[in-house]
Structures are given as structure tokens and as C-alpha cells.
PDB file of C-alpha atoms and ligand atoms in Angstrom:
ATOM      1  CA  MET A  18      -4.822  15.010  23.870  1.00 94.00           C
ATOM      2  CA  SER A  19      -4.807  11.263  24.477  1.00 98.00           C
ATOM      3  CA  ARG A  20      -5.415   8.181  22.351  1.00 98.00           C
ATOM      4  CA  THR A  21      -7.456   5.006  22.485  1.00 98.00           C
ATOM      5  CA  LEU A  22      -7.740   1.949  20.256  1.00 98.00           C
ATOM      6  CA  ALA A  23     -11.138   1.155  18.786  1.00 99.00           C
ATOM      7  CA  ILE A  24     -12.053  -1.925  16.753  1.00 99.00           C
ATOM      8  CA  ILE A  25     -15.180  -2.383  14.665  1.00 99.00           C
ATOM      9  CA  LYS A  26     -15.855  -6.100  15.214  1.00 98.00           C
ATOM     10  CA  PRO A  27     -16.959  -8.719  12.628  1.00 98.00           C
ATOM     11  CA  ASP A  28     -20.663  -8.614  13.587  1.00 98.00           C
ATOM     12  CA  ALA A  29     -20.694  -4.939  12.556  1.00 99.00           C
ATOM     13  CA  THR A  30     -18.563  -5.160   9.399  1.00 98.00           C
ATOM     14  CA  GLU A  31     -20.831  -8.033   8.281  1.00 98.00           C
ATOM     15  CA  ARG A  32     -23.875  -5.766   8.610  1.00 98.00           C
ATOM     16  CA  HIS A  33     -22.246  -2.936   6.616  1.00 98.00           C
ATOM     17  CA  LEU A  34     -21.991  -0.698   9.696  1.00 98.00           C
ATOM     18  CA  ILE A  35     -18.416   0.624   9.242  1.00 98.00           C
ATOM     19  CA  GLY A  36     -19.683   3.947   7.911  1.00 98.00           C
ATOM     20  CA  HIS A  37     -22.338   4.256  10.608  1.00 98.00           C
ATOM     21  CA  ILE A  38     -19.850   3.627  13.425  1.00 99.00           C
ATOM     22  CA  THR A  39     -17.111   5.919  12.065  1.00 98.00           C
ATOM     23  CA  ASN A  40     -19.778   8.599  11.642  1.00 98.00           C
ATOM     24  CA  ARG A  41     -20.834   8.235  15.283  1.00 98.00           C
ATOM     25  CA  ILE A  42     -17.179   8.368  16.372  1.00 98.00           C
ATOM     26  CA  GLU A  43     -16.501  11.558  14.423  1.00 98.00           C
ATOM     27  CA  ARG A  44     -19.731  13.193  15.596  1.00 98.00           C
ATOM     28  CA  ALA A  45     -18.563  12.533  19.178  1.00 98.00           C
ATOM     29  CA  ARG A  46     -15.480  14.650  18.353  1.00 98.00           C
ATOM     30  CA  PHE A  47     -12.901  11.869  18.181  1.00 98.00           C
ATOM     31  CA  LYS A  48     -10.256  12.322  15.492  1.00 98.00           C
ATOM     32  CA  ILE A  49      -9.478   9.116  13.568  1.00 98.00           C
ATOM     33  CA  VAL A  50      -5.680   9.244  13.276  1.00 98.00           C
ATOM     34  CA  GLU A  51      -5.035   5.656  12.072  1.00 98.00           C
ATOM     35  CA  MET A  52      -7.393   3.153  10.434  1.00 98.00           C
ATOM     36  CA  ARG A  53      -7.060  -0.212   8.661  1.00 98.00           C
ATOM     37  CA  ILE A  54      -9.233  -3.117   7.635  1.00 98.00           C
ATOM     38  CA  VAL A  55      -7.738  -6.473   8.586  1.00 98.00           C
ATOM     39  CA  HIS A  56      -8.684 -10.121   8.892  1.00 98.00           C
ATOM     40  CA  LEU A  57      -7.034 -11.345  12.113  1.00 98.00           C
ATOM     41  CA  THR A  58      -5.381 -14.752  12.303  1.00 98.00           C
ATOM     42  CA  ASP A  59      -6.098 -17.052  15.229  1.00 98.00           C
ATOM     43  CA  GLU A  60      -2.644 -16.258  16.613  1.00 98.00           C
ATOM     44  CA  GLN A  61      -3.147 -12.485  16.361  1.00 98.00           C
ATOM     45  CA  ALA A  62      -6.564 -12.634  18.068  1.00 98.00           C
ATOM     46  CA  ARG A  63      -5.106 -14.706  20.930  1.00 98.00           C
ATOM     47  CA  GLU A  64      -2.258 -12.236  21.337  1.00 98.00           C
ATOM     48  CA  PHE A  65      -4.616  -9.253  21.318  1.00 97.00           C
ATOM     49  CA  TYR A  66      -6.903 -10.847  23.919  1.00 97.00           C
ATOM     50  CA  ALA A  67      -4.058 -12.419  25.959  1.00 96.00           C
ATOM     51  CA  VAL A  68      -5.531 -10.938  29.171  1.00 94.00           C
ATOM     52  CA  HIS A  69      -8.571 -13.186  28.631  1.00 96.00           C
ATOM     53  CA  ALA A  70      -6.532 -16.359  27.856  1.00 97.00           C
ATOM     54  CA  ASP A  71      -7.885 -18.154  30.950  1.00 97.00           C
ATOM     55  CA  LYS A  72     -11.536 -17.114  30.530  1.00 97.00           C
ATOM     56  CA  PRO A  73     -14.099 -19.776  29.569  1.00 98.00           C
ATOM     57  CA  PHE A  74     -15.194 -17.708  26.568  1.00 97.00           C
ATOM     58  CA  ILE A  75     -11.714 -17.240  25.003  1.00 98.00           C
ATOM     59  CA  ASN A  76     -12.068 -19.835  22.217  1.00 98.00           C
ATOM     60  CA  ASP A  77     -15.475 -18.504  21.191  1.00 98.00           C
ATOM     61  CA  LEU A  78     -14.128 -14.952  21.325  1.00 98.00           C
ATOM     62  CA  VAL A  79     -11.151 -15.811  19.101  1.00 98.00           C
ATOM     63  CA  ALA A  80     -13.434 -17.654  16.648  1.00 98.00           C
ATOM     64  CA  PHE A  81     -15.710 -14.611  16.517  1.00 98.00           C
ATOM     65  CA  MET A  82     -12.899 -12.071  16.107  1.00 98.00           C
ATOM     66  CA  THR A  83     -11.408 -14.096  13.220  1.00 98.00           C
ATOM     67  CA  SER A  84     -14.772 -14.744  11.514  1.00 98.00           C
ATOM     68  CA  GLY A  85     -14.566 -11.677   9.285  1.00 98.00           C
ATOM     69  CA  PRO A  86     -12.813  -8.370   8.749  1.00 98.00           C
ATOM     70  CA  VAL A  87     -12.280  -5.948  11.620  1.00 98.00           C
ATOM     71  CA  VAL A  88     -11.459  -2.246  11.534  1.00 99.00           C
ATOM     72  CA  PRO A  89      -8.902  -1.094  14.121  1.00 98.00           C
ATOM     73  CA  MET A  90      -8.609   2.655  14.582  1.00 98.00           C
ATOM     74  CA  ALA A  91      -6.457   4.916  16.728  1.00 98.00           C
ATOM     75  CA  LEU A  92      -8.644   7.715  18.063  1.00 99.00           C
ATOM     76  CA  GLU A  93      -7.486  11.011  19.497  1.00 98.00           C
ATOM     77  CA  LYS A  94      -9.408  13.216  21.919  1.00 98.00           C
ATOM     78  CA  GLU A  95      -9.062  14.669  25.374  1.00 98.00           C
ATOM     79  CA  ASN A  96      -9.863  11.869  27.827  1.00 98.00           C
ATOM     80  CA  ALA A  97     -10.039   9.439  24.881  1.00 98.00           C
ATOM     81  CA  VAL A  98     -10.115   6.129  26.781  1.00 98.00           C
ATOM     82  CA  GLU A  99     -12.897   7.039  29.201  1.00 98.00           C
ATOM     83  CA  ASP A 100     -14.953   9.022  26.685  1.00 98.00           C
ATOM     84  CA  PHE A 101     -14.856   6.197  24.138  1.00 99.00           C
ATOM     85  CA  ARG A 102     -15.949   3.640  26.758  1.00 98.00           C
ATOM     86  CA  THR A 103     -18.835   6.006  27.538  1.00 98.00           C
ATOM     87  CA  LEU A 104     -19.733   6.226  23.827  1.00 99.00           C
ATOM     88  CA  ILE A 105     -19.788   2.432  23.358  1.00 98.00           C
ATOM     89  CA  GLY A 106     -21.534   1.452  26.610  1.00 98.00           C
ATOM     90  CA  ALA A 107     -21.387  -1.692  28.759  1.00 98.00           C
ATOM     91  CA  THR A 108     -19.929  -4.992  27.469  1.00 98.00           C
ATOM     92  CA  ASN A 109     -23.378  -6.614  27.407  1.00 98.00           C
ATOM     93  CA  PRO A 110     -25.634  -4.586  25.065  1.00 98.00           C
ATOM     94  CA  GLU A 111     -28.582  -5.462  27.335  1.00 98.00           C
ATOM     95  CA  ASN A 112     -26.918  -3.425  30.085  1.00 98.00           C
ATOM     96  CA  ALA A 113     -25.567  -0.656  27.847  1.00 98.00           C
ATOM     97  CA  ALA A 114     -26.887   2.855  28.449  1.00 98.00           C
ATOM     98  CA  CYS A 115     -29.539   4.161  26.079  1.00 98.00           C
ATOM     99  CA  GLY A 116     -28.022   5.750  22.987  1.00 98.00           C
ATOM    100  CA  THR A 117     -24.605   4.087  23.246  1.00 98.00           C
ATOM    101  CA  ILE A 118     -23.220   2.241  20.218  1.00 98.00           C
ATOM    102  CA  ARG A 119     -23.531  -1.192  21.858  1.00 98.00           C
ATOM    103  CA  TRP A 120     -27.082  -0.370  22.964  1.00 98.00           C
ATOM    104  CA  GLU A 121     -27.916   0.622  19.413  1.00 98.00           C
ATOM    105  CA  ILE A 122     -26.297  -2.163  17.360  1.00 98.00           C
ATOM    106  CA  GLY A 123     -24.703  -4.755  19.695  1.00 98.00           C
ATOM    107  CA  ARG A 124     -26.242  -8.210  19.362  1.00 98.00           C
ATOM    108  CA  ASN A 125     -25.121  -9.919  22.588  1.00 98.00           C
ATOM    109  CA  ILE A 126     -22.314  -9.976  25.190  1.00 98.00           C
ATOM    110  CA  GLU A 127     -19.889 -11.487  22.643  1.00 98.00           C
ATOM    111  CA  LYS A 128     -21.039  -9.857  19.403  1.00 98.00           C
ATOM    112  CA  ASN A 129     -21.010  -6.351  20.835  1.00 98.00           C
ATOM    113  CA  SER A 130     -19.863  -4.558  17.661  1.00 98.00           C
ATOM    114  CA  VAL A 131     -16.995  -2.453  19.033  1.00 98.00           C
ATOM    115  CA  HIS A 132     -13.899  -2.662  21.204  1.00 98.00           C
ATOM    116  CA  GLY A 133     -12.433   0.177  23.259  1.00 98.00           C
ATOM    117  CA  SER A 134      -9.190   0.174  25.278  1.00 98.00           C
ATOM    118  CA  ASP A 135      -9.746   0.147  29.045  1.00 98.00           C
ATOM    119  CA  SER A 136      -6.694   2.186  30.177  1.00 98.00           C
ATOM    120  CA  ASP A 137      -4.045   4.505  28.760  1.00 98.00           C
ATOM    121  CA  GLU A 138      -1.444   1.754  29.181  1.00 97.00           C
ATOM    122  CA  ASN A 139      -3.520  -0.779  27.247  1.00 97.00           C
ATOM    123  CA  ALA A 140      -4.377   1.846  24.626  1.00 98.00           C
ATOM    124  CA  ALA A 141      -0.676   2.378  23.923  1.00 98.00           C
ATOM    125  CA  ARG A 142      -0.051  -1.378  23.762  1.00 97.00           C
ATOM    126  CA  GLU A 143      -3.064  -1.994  21.504  1.00 98.00           C
ATOM    127  CA  ILE A 144      -2.269   0.909  19.151  1.00 98.00           C
ATOM    128  CA  ALA A 145       1.294  -0.451  18.809  1.00 98.00           C
ATOM    129  CA  PHE A 146      -0.139  -3.922  18.125  1.00 98.00           C
ATOM    130  CA  PHE A 147      -1.949  -2.683  15.014  1.00 98.00           C
ATOM    131  CA  PHE A 148       0.021   0.383  13.933  1.00 98.00           C
ATOM    132  CA  GLY A 149       3.527   0.152  15.445  1.00 95.00           C
ATOM    133  CA  ASP A 150       5.076   2.775  17.705  1.00 79.00           C
TER     134      ASP A 150
HETATM  135  P1  ATP B  20     -13.655  -4.907  24.697  1.00 55.26           P
HETATM  136  O1  ATP B  20     -12.358  -5.324  25.363  1.00 55.26           O
HETATM  137  O2  ATP B  20     -13.958  -5.706  23.450  1.00 55.26           O
HETATM  138  O3  ATP B  20     -13.755  -3.430  24.489  1.00 55.26           O
HETATM  139  P2  ATP B  20     -14.967  -4.972  27.222  1.00 55.26           P
HETATM  140  O4  ATP B  20     -13.708  -4.324  27.742  1.00 55.26           O
HETATM  141  O5  ATP B  20     -16.257  -4.281  27.447  1.00 55.26           O
HETATM  142  O6  ATP B  20     -14.849  -5.262  25.677  1.00 55.26           O
HETATM  143  P3  ATP B  20     -13.939  -7.467  28.208  1.00 55.26           P
HETATM  144  O7  ATP B  20     -14.247  -7.974  29.557  1.00 55.26           O
HETATM  145  O8  ATP B  20     -12.583  -6.894  27.938  1.00 55.26           O
HETATM  146  O9  ATP B  20     -15.080  -6.428  27.798  1.00 55.26           O
HETATM  147  O10 ATP B  20     -14.204  -8.652  27.191  1.00 55.26           O
HETATM  148  C1  ATP B  20     -13.634  -8.639  25.891  1.00 55.26           C
HETATM  149  C2  ATP B  20     -14.638  -9.181  24.907  1.00 55.26           C
HETATM  150  O11 ATP B  20     -14.862 -10.568  25.180  1.00 55.26           O
HETATM  151  C3  ATP B  20     -16.023  -8.553  24.980  1.00 55.26           C
HETATM  152  O12 ATP B  20     -16.134  -7.347  24.263  1.00 55.26           O
HETATM  153  C4  ATP B  20     -16.866  -9.621  24.371  1.00 55.26           C
HETATM  154  O13 ATP B  20     -16.761  -9.610  22.930  1.00 55.26           O
HETATM  155  C5  ATP B  20     -16.216 -10.899  24.910  1.00 55.26           C
HETATM  156  N1  ATP B  20     -16.829 -11.325  26.168  1.00 55.26           N
HETATM  157  C6  ATP B  20     -16.685 -10.763  27.388  1.00 55.26           C
HETATM  158  N2  ATP B  20     -17.390 -11.420  28.321  1.00 55.26           N
HETATM  159  C7  ATP B  20     -17.964 -12.454  27.671  1.00 55.26           C
HETATM  160  C8  ATP B  20     -18.825 -13.539  28.071  1.00 55.26           C
HETATM  161  N3  ATP B  20     -19.205 -13.695  29.345  1.00 55.26           N
HETATM  162  N4  ATP B  20     -19.234 -14.396  27.114  1.00 55.26           N
HETATM  163  C9  ATP B  20     -18.837 -14.273  25.822  1.00 55.26           C
HETATM  164  N5  ATP B  20     -18.037 -13.286  25.380  1.00 55.26           N
HETATM  165  C10 ATP B  20     -17.610 -12.390  26.286  1.00 55.26           C
HETATM  166 MG1   MG B  21     -11.764  -5.080  27.356  1.00 55.26          MG
END
């Protein structure tokens, strides 16, 4: 078993899609082992997305991620990181594979409804960020 960190982003919580997304996650055989609803501060969003600190879109991304509640979750499954990235699809919903969560409900490259860790190392760091060790 391995773990990944998922976040339901503000564009999805605003549209009352928490239940829809958690349902899709459970139907894909992920076990939700931790879950909270939080409103990130500017400082927390910058820390979480520190790898993107130098990107041109960082200020917009932080503004978006602090614009409403988000739902971080620790998910458990064999091959959790890769399988969850498969379930959510490409960063830009326009390029996301048919049937993926971003294809279904993502609005654009920024407001793409869900986050998924991109490696086991980052999953551990991101789970600790929200839920401790
Ligand atoms: P996430 O880390 O949220 O799972 P990702 O790994 O698919 O997404 P990253 O490259 O890590 O994509 O980008 C992090 C987030 O920054 C994206 O999910 C999106 O919300 C935003 N983002 C990425 N690229 C752009 C861009 N070119 N313009 C605006 N926002 C962007
Ligand atoms: Mg990423």
C-alpha cells in the first residue's frame, strides 16, 4: 500500500462537488484515510506550492487556492500516486483524457478542481503538511 495527497480545490468546493469527487475517489478503490476542510492562508498556499515560487502564475495560483475552502485528503491504495494522477488527468482540462475528473469538471488550467501528489517523496511531504507525521 502507498499514499498520495489529494486536494479538492476552491472551484470544486464552490460548485458543491465535494461529494461527487469523494464518490469518484472511493469508486476507484482509494481508501480515504485522512480528510479535512480548510481555508488556506496566503502563507500556507505559498509554502505548499513552494516548488512553483518562480513561475509566472504563482500569485494567481495562491489567490485561487485561498479564495475558498479546500479539502485535503490522504489516500491509500497500491500505486496511489500514479493511479490518482491517472484518475484526475492532465493539468489542463482541455488535454485531460476522457472520463478523468479534470476532463469532467475542471474549468481551465488553473481552476482544475483537484490536486494530486506527483511522487512518493512529495506525497509524504504534502501529507505531513496537512496531517503531521
Ligand atoms: P497539481 O500540483 O495541482 O496536482 P499538476 O501537478 O497537474 O497540478 P503543476 O505543474 O504542479 O500541475 O501546477 C500546479 C497548479 O498550478 C496546477 O494544478 C494549476 O492549478 C496551476 N497551474 C499550472 N500551470 C499553470 C499555468 N500555466 N497557468 C495558470 N495556472 C497554472
Ligand atoms: Mg503538481
